[in-house]
mmCIF file of C-alpha atoms in Angstrom:
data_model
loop_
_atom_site.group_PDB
_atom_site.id
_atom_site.type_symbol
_atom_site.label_atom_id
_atom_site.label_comp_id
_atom_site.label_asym_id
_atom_site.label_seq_id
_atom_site.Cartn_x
_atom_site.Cartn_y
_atom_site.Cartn_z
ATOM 1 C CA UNK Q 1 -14.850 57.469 40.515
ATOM 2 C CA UNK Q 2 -14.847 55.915 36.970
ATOM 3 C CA UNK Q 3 -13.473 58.487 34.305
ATOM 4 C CA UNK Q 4 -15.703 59.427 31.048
ATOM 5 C CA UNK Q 5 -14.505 58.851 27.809
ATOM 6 C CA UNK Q 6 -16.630 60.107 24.597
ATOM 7 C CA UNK Q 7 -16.319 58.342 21.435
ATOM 8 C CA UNK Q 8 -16.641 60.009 18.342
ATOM 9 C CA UNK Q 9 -18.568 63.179 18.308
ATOM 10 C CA UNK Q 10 -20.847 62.014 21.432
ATOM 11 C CA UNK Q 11 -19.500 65.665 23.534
ATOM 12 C CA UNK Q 12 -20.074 67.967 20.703
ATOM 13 C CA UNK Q 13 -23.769 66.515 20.140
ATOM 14 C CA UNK Q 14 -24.734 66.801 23.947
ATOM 15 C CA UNK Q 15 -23.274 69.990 23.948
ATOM 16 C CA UNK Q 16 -25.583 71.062 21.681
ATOM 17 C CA UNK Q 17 -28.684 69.889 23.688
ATOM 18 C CA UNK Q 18 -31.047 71.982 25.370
ATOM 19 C CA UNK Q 19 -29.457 72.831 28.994
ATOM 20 C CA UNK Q 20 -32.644 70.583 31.155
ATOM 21 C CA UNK Q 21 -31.074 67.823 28.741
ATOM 22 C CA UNK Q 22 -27.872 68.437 29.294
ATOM 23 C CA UNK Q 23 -28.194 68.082 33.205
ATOM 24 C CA UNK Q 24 -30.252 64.790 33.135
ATOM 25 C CA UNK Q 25 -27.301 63.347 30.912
ATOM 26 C CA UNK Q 26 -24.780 64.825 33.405
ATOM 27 C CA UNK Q 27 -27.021 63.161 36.370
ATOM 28 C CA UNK Q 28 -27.285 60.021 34.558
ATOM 29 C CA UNK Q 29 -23.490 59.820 33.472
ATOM 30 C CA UNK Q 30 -22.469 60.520 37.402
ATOM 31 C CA UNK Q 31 -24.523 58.013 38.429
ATOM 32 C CA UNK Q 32 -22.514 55.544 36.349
ATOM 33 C CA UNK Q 33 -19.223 56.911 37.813
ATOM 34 C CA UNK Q 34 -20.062 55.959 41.190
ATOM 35 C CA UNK Q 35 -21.696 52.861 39.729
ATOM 36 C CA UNK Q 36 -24.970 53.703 40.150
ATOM 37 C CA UNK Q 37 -27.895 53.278 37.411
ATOM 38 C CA UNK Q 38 -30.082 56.445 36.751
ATOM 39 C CA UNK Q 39 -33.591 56.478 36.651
ATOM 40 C CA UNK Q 40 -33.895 57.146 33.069
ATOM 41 C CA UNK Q 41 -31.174 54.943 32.362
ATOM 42 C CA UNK Q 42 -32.491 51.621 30.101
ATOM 43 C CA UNK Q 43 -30.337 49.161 28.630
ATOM 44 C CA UNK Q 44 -30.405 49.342 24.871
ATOM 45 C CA UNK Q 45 -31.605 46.211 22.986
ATOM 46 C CA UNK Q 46 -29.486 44.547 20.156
ATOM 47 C CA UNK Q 47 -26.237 46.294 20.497
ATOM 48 C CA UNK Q 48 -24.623 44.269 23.681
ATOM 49 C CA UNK Q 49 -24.722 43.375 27.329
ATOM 50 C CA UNK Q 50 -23.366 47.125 29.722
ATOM 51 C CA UNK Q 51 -24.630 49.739 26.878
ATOM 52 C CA UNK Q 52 -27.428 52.103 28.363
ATOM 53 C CA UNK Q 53 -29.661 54.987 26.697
ATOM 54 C CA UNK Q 54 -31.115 57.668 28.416
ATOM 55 C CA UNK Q 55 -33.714 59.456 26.423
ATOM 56 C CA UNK Q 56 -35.159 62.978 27.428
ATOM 57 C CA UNK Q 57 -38.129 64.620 26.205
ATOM 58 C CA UNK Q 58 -37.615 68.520 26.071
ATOM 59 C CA UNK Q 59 -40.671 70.630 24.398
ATOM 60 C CA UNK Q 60 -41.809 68.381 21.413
ATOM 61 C CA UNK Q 61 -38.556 66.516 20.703
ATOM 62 C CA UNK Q 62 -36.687 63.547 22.352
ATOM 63 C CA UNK Q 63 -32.976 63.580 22.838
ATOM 64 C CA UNK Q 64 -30.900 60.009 23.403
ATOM 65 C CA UNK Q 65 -27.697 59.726 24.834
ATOM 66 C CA UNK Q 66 -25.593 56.575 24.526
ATOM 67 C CA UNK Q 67 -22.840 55.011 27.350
ATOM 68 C CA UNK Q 68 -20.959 51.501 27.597
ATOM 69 C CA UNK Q 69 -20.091 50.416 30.971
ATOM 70 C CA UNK Q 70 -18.657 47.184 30.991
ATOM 71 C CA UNK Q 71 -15.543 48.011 28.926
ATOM 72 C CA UNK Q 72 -12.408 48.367 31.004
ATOM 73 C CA UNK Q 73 -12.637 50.818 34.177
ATOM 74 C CA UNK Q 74 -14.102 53.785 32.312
ATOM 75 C CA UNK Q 75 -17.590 55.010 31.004
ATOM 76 C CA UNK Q 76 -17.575 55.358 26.993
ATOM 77 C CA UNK Q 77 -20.212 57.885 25.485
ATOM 78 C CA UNK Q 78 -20.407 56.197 22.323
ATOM 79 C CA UNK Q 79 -23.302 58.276 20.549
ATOM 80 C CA UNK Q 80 -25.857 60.870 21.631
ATOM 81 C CA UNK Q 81 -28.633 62.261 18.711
ATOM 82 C CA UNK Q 82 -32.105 63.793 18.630
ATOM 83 C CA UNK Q 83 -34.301 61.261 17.979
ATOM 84 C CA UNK Q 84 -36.327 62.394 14.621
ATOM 85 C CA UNK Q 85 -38.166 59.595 13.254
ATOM 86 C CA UNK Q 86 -41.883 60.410 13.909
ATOM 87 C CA UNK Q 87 -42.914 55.718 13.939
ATOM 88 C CA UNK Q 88 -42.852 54.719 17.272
ATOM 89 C CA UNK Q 89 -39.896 55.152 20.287
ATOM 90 C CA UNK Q 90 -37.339 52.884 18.432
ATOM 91 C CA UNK Q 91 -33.825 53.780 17.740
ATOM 92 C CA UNK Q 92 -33.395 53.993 14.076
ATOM 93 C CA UNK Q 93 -31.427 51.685 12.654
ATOM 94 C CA UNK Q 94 -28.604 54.334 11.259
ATOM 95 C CA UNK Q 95 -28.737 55.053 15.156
ATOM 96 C CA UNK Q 96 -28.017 51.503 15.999
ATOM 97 C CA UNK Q 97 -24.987 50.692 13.333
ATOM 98 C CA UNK Q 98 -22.885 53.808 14.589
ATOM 99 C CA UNK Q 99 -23.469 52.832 18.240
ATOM 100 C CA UNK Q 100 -22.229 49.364 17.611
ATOM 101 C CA UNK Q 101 -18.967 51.156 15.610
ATOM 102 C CA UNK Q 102 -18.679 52.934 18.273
ATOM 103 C CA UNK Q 103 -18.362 50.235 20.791
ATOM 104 C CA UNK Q 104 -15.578 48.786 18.400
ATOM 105 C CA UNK Q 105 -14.302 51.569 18.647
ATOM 106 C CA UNK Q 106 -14.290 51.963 22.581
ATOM 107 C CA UNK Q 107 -13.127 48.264 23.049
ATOM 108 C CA UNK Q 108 -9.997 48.753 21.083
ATOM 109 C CA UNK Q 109 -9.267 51.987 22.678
ATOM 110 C CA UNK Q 110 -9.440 50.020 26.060
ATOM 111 C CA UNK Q 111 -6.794 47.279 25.171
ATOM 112 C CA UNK Q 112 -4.554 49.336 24.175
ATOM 113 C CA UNK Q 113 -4.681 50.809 27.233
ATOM 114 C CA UNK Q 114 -4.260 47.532 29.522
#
């Protein structure tokens, strides 16, 4: 089983989803340990090839969770967020240029630990 590294704030922010959220992350980030692809699990345009999204809807608001998993051996949580904008079911741009940080971020964690 692959281990689960989060980047940045990415635990604190799911933490502080609703708890049907929570588990459909959890579901979706087990999957990837066993190497597996979730059903809600979508790759996410523009940012690079092994970086998935999982969006929930809970009551009136959609929550988005963030993972890499083509970087090394592990899974890297690199950004999770309620989605607020209120055009269309694209990720914001802010969205976007913090993910790709992130994966920066993730990468050089990962050789320095080869």
């Amino acid at each position: 089983m692959r281990d689960v590294k989060w980047i940045g704030d990415s635990r604190e922010q799911v933490q502080r989803f609703p708890k049907p959220v929570r588990r459909i992350v959890g579901q979706a980030l087990n999957a990837a340990q066993s190497r597996r692809k979730h059903i809600n699990a979508k790759p996410l345009r523009g940012v690079g090839s092994g970086v998935l999204e999982i969006t929930a809807r809970y009551d009136t608001n959609t929550y988005r969770a963030v993972y890499a998993i083509r970087i090394g051996k592990s899974i890297y949580v690199l950004h999770a967020f309620q989605k607020k904008s209120t055009r269309g079911v694209r990720t914001p741009k802010k969205e976007i240029d913090l993910i790709k940080q992130r994966l920066k971020v993730a990468q050089e964690m990962e050789e320095k630990n080869e």
